[in-house]
PDB file of C-alpha atoms in Angstrom:
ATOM      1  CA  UNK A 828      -8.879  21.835  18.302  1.00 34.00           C
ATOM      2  CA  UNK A 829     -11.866  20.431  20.508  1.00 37.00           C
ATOM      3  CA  UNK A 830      -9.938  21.475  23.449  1.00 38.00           C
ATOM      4  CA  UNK A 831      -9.388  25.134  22.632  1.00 39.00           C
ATOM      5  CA  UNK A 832     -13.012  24.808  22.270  1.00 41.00           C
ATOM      6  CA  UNK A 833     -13.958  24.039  25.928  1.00 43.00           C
ATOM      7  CA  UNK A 834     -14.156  19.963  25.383  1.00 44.00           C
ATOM      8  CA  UNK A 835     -11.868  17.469  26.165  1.00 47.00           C
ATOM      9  CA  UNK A 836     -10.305  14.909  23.759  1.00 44.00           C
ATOM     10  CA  UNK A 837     -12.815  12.245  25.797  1.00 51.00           C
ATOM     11  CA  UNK A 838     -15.430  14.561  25.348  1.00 54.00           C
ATOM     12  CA  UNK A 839     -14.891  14.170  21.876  1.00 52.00           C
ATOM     13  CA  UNK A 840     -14.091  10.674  21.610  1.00 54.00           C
ATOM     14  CA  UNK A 841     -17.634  10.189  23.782  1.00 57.00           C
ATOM     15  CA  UNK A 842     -19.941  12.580  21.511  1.00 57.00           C
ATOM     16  CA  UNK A 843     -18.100  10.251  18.419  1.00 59.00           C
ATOM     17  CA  UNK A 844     -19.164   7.085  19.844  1.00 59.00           C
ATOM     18  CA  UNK A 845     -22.491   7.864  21.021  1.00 58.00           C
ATOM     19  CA  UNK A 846     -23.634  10.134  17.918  1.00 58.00           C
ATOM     20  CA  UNK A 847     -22.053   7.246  15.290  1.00 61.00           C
ATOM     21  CA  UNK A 848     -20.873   4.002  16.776  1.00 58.00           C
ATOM     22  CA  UNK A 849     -23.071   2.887  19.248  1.00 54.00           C
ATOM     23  CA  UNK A 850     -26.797   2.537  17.636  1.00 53.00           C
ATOM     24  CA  UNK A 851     -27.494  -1.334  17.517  1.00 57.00           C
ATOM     25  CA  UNK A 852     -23.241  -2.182  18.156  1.00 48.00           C
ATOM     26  CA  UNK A 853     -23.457  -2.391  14.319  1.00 58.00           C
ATOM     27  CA  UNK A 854     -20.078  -0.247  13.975  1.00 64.00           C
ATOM     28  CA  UNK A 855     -18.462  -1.758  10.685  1.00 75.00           C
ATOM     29  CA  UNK A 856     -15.023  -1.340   9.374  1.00 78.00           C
ATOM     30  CA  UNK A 857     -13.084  -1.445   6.223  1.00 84.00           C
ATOM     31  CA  UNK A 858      -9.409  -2.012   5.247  1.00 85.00           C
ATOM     32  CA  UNK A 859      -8.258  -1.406   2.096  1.00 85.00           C
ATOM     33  CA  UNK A 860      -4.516  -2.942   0.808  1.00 86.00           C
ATOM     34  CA  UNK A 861      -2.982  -0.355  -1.388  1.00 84.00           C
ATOM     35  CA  UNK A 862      -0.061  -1.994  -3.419  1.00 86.00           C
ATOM     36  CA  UNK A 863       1.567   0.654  -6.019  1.00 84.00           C
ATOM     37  CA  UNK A 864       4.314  -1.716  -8.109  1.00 80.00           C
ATOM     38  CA  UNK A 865       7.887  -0.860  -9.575  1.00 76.00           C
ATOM     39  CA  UNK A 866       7.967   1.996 -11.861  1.00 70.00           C
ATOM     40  CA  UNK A 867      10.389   1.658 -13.982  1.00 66.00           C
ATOM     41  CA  UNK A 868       8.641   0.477 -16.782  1.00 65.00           C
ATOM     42  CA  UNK A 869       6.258   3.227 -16.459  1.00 60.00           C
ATOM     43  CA  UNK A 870       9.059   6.187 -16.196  1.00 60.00           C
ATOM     44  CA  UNK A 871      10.355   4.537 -19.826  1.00 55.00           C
ATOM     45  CA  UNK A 872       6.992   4.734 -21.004  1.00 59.00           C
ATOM     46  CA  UNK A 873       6.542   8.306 -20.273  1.00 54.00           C
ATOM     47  CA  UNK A 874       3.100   8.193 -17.928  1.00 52.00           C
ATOM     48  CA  UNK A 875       3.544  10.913 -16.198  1.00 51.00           C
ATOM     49  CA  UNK A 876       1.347  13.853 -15.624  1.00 51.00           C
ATOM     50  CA  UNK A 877       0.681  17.601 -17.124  1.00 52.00           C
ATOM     51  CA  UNK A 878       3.542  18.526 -14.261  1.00 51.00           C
ATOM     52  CA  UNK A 879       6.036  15.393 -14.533  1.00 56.00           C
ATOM     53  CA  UNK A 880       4.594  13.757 -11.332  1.00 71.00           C
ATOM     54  CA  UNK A 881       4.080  10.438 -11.820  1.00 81.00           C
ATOM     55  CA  UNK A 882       0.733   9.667  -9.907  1.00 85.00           C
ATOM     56  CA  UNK A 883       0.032   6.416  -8.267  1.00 85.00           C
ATOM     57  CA  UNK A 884      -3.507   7.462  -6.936  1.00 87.00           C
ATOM     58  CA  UNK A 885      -5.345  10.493  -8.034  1.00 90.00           C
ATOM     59  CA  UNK A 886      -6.557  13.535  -5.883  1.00 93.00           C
ATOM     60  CA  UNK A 887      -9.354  12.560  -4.144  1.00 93.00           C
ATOM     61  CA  UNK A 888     -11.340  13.379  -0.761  1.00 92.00           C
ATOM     62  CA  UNK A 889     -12.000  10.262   2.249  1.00 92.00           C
ATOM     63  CA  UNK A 890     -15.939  10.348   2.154  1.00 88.00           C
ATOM     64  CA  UNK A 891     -16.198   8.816   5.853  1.00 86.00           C
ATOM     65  CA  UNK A 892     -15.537   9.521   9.225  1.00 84.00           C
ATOM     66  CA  UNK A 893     -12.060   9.669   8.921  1.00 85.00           C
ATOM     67  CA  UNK A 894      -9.071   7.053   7.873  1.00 87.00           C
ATOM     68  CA  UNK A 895      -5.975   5.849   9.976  1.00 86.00           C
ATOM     69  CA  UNK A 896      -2.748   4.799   8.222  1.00 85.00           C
ATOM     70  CA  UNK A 897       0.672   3.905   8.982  1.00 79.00           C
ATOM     71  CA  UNK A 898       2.485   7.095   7.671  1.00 68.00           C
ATOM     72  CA  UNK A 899       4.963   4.355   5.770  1.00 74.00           C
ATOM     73  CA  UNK A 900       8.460   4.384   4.716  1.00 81.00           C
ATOM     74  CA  UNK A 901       8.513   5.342   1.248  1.00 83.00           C
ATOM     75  CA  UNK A 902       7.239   8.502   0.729  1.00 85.00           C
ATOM     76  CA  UNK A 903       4.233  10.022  -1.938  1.00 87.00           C
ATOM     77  CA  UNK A 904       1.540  11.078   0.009  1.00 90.00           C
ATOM     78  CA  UNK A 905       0.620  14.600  -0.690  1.00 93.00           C
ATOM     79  CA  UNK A 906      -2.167  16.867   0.620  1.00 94.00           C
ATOM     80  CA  UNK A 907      -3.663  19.758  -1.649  1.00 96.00           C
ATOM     81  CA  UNK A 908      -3.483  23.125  -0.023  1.00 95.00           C
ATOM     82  CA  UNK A 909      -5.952  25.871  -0.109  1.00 94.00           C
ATOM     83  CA  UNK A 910      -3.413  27.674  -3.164  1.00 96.00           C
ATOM     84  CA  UNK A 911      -3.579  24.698  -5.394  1.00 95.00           C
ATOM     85  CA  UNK A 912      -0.369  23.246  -4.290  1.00 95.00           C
ATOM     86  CA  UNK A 913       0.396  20.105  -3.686  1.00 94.00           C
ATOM     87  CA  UNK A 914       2.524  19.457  -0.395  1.00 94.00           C
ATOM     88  CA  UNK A 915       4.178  16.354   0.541  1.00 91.00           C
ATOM     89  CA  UNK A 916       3.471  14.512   3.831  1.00 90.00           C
ATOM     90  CA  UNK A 917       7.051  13.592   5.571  1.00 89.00           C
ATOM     91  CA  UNK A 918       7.356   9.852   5.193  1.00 86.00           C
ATOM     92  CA  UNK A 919       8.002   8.587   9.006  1.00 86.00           C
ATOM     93  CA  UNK A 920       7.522   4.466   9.629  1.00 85.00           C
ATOM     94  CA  UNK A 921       7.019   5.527  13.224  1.00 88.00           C
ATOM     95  CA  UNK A 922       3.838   7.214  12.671  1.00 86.00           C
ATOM     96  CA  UNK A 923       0.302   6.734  11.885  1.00 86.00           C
ATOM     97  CA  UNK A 924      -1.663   8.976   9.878  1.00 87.00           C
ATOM     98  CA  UNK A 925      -5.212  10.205  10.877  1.00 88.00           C
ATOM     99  CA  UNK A 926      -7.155  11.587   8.076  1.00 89.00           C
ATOM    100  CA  UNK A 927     -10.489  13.901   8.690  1.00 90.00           C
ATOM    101  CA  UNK A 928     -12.938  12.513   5.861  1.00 92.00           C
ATOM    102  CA  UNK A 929     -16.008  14.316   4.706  1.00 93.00           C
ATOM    103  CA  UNK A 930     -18.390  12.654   7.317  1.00 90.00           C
ATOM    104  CA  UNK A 931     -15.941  14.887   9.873  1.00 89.00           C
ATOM    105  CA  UNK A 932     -16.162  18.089   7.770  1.00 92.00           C
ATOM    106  CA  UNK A 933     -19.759  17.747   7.368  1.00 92.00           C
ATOM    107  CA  UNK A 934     -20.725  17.244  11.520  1.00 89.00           C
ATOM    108  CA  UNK A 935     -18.244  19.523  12.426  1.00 89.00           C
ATOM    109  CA  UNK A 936     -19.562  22.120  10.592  1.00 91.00           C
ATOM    110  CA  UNK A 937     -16.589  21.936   8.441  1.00 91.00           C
ATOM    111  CA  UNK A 938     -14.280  23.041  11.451  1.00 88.00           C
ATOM    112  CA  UNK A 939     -11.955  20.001  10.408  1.00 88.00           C
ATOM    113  CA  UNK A 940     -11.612  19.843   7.011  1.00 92.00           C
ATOM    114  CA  UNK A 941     -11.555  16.603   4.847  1.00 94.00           C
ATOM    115  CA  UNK A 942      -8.153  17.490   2.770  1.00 94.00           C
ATOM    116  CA  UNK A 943      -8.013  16.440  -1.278  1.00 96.00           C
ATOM    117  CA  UNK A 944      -4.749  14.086  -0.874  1.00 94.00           C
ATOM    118  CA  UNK A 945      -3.281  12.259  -3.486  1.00 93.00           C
ATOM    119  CA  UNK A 946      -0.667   9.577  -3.946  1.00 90.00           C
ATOM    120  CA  UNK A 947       2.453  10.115  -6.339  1.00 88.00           C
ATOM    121  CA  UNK A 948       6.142   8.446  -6.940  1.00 83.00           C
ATOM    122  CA  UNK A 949       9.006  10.130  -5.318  1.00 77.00           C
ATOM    123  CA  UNK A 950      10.812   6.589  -5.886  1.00 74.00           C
ATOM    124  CA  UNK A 951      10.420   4.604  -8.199  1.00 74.00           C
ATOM    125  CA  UNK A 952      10.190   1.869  -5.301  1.00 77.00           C
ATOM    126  CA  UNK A 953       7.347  -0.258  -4.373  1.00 79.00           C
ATOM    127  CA  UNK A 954       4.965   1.629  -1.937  1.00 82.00           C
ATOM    128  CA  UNK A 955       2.295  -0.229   0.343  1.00 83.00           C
ATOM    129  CA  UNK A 956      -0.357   1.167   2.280  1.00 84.00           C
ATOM    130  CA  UNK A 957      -3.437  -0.097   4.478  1.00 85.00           C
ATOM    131  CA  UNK A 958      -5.842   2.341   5.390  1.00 85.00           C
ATOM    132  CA  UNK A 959      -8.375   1.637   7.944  1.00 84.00           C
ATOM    133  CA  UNK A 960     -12.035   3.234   7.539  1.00 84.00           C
ATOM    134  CA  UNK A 961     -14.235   3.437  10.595  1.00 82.00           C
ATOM    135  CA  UNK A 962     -18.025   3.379   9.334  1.00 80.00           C
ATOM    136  CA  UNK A 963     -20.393   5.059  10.811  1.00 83.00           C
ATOM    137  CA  UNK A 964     -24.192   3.456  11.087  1.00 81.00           C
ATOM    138  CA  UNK A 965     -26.040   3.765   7.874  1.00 84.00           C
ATOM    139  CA  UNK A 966     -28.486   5.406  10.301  1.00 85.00           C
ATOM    140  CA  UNK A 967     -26.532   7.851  12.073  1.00 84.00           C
ATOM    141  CA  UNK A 968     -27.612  11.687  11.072  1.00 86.00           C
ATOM    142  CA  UNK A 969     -25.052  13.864  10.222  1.00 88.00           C
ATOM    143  CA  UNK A 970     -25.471  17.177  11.456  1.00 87.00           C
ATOM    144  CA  UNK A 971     -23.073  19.326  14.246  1.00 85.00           C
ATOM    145  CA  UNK A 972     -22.421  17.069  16.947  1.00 81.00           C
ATOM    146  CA  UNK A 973     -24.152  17.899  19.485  1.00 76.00           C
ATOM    147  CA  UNK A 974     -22.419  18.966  22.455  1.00 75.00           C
ATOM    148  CA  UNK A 975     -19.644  20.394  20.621  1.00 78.00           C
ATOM    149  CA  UNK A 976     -19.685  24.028  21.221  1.00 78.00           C
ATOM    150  CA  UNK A 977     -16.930  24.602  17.997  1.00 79.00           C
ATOM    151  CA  UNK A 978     -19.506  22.565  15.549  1.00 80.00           C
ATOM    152  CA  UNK A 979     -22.147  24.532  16.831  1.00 79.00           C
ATOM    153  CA  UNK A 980     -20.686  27.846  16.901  1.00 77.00           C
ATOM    154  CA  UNK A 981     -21.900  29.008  13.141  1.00 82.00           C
ATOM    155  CA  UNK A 982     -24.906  28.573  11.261  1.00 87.00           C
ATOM    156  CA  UNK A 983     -25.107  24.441   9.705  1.00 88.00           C
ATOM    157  CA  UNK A 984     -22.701  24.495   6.268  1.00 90.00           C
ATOM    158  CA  UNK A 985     -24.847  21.976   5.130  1.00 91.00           C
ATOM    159  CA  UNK A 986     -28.199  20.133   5.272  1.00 92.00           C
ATOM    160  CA  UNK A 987     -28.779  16.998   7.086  1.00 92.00           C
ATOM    161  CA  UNK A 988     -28.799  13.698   5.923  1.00 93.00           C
ATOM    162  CA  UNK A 989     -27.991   9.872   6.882  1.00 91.00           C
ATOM    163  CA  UNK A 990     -24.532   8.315   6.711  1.00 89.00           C
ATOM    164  CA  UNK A 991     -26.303   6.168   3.744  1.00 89.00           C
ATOM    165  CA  UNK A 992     -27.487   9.039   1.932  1.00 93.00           C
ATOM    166  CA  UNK A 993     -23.960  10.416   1.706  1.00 91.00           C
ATOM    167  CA  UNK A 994     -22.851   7.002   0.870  1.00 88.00           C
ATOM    168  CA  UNK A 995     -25.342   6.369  -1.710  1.00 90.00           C
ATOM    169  CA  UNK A 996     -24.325  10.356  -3.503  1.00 89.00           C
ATOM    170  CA  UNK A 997     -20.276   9.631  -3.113  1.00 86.00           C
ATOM    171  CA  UNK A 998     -21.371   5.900  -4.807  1.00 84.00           C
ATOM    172  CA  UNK A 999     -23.836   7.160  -7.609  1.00 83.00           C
ATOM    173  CA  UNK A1000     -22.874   8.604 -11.407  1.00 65.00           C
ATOM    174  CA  UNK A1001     -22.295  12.071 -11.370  1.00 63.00           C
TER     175      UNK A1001
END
């Protein structure tokens, strides 16, 4: 954590907000409404994956700063673990969920990791989520924070670039 590293959590919240949020008060945000429907049509059609999991959003990495979400009542959420295995998250309608996204990974000199996630159907039950993305300004460079002795403990993992040049390569064809 930042505080085994020597910082506080405001130390941390501070480098955030003065490294990303506050060039020009331009800090943007997005929310996405995730509605995943009744399956029972689709468990009598058969869609389900090479391993019987029915999957009602693929594996995929947050490309920002990170994402909050209300952990939810209906389970599905899985992370991807280092092995290959996919691990559910506990399903807990008092919680909210803070995912690191690759913006994190990449200025913290991949000390917190952006984790491949995935949403399947442990019910068959109408799931609902609404994820909240912080955005960094286009600007901002992302490189170890400065400041952060943890981020800046190894050689850089990787180069530096813009928040909009890693938006424009996680928006572009492969």
């Amino acid at each position: 954590s930042f505080e085994a590293s020597g910082g506080s959590v405001s130390d941390a919240e501070h480098l955030l907000e003065r490294h990303f949020f506050d060039q020009e008060n331009t800090t943007r945000y997005s929310v996405r409404l995730n509605y995943y429907g009744d399956l029972s049509r689709e468990v009598q059609e058969g869609s389900q994956n090479d391993d019987s999991t029915l999957i009602r959003l693929g594996g995929h990495y947050d490309f920002i700063l990170f994402t909050v979400n209300h952990a939810n009542d209906v389970g599905g959420l899985q992370l991807r673990m280092d092995d290959g295995e996919w691990v559910d998250v506990p399903a807990r309608p008092d919680a909210m969920l803070i995912n690191s996204g690759l913006i994190n990974q990449h200025v913290s000199n991949g000390r917190w990791r952006a984790p491949r996630h995935r949403v399947t159907a442990t019910t068959l039950e109408r799931r609902v989520s609404v994820p909240l993305f912080p955005e960094p300004h286009p600007k901002a460079l992302m490189e170890p924070l400065p400041g952060c002795h943890a981020c800046q403990a190894a050689p850089p993992k990787y180069r530096k670039i813009t928040v909009e040049e890693h938006m424009k390569k996680m928006f572009s064809d492969p």
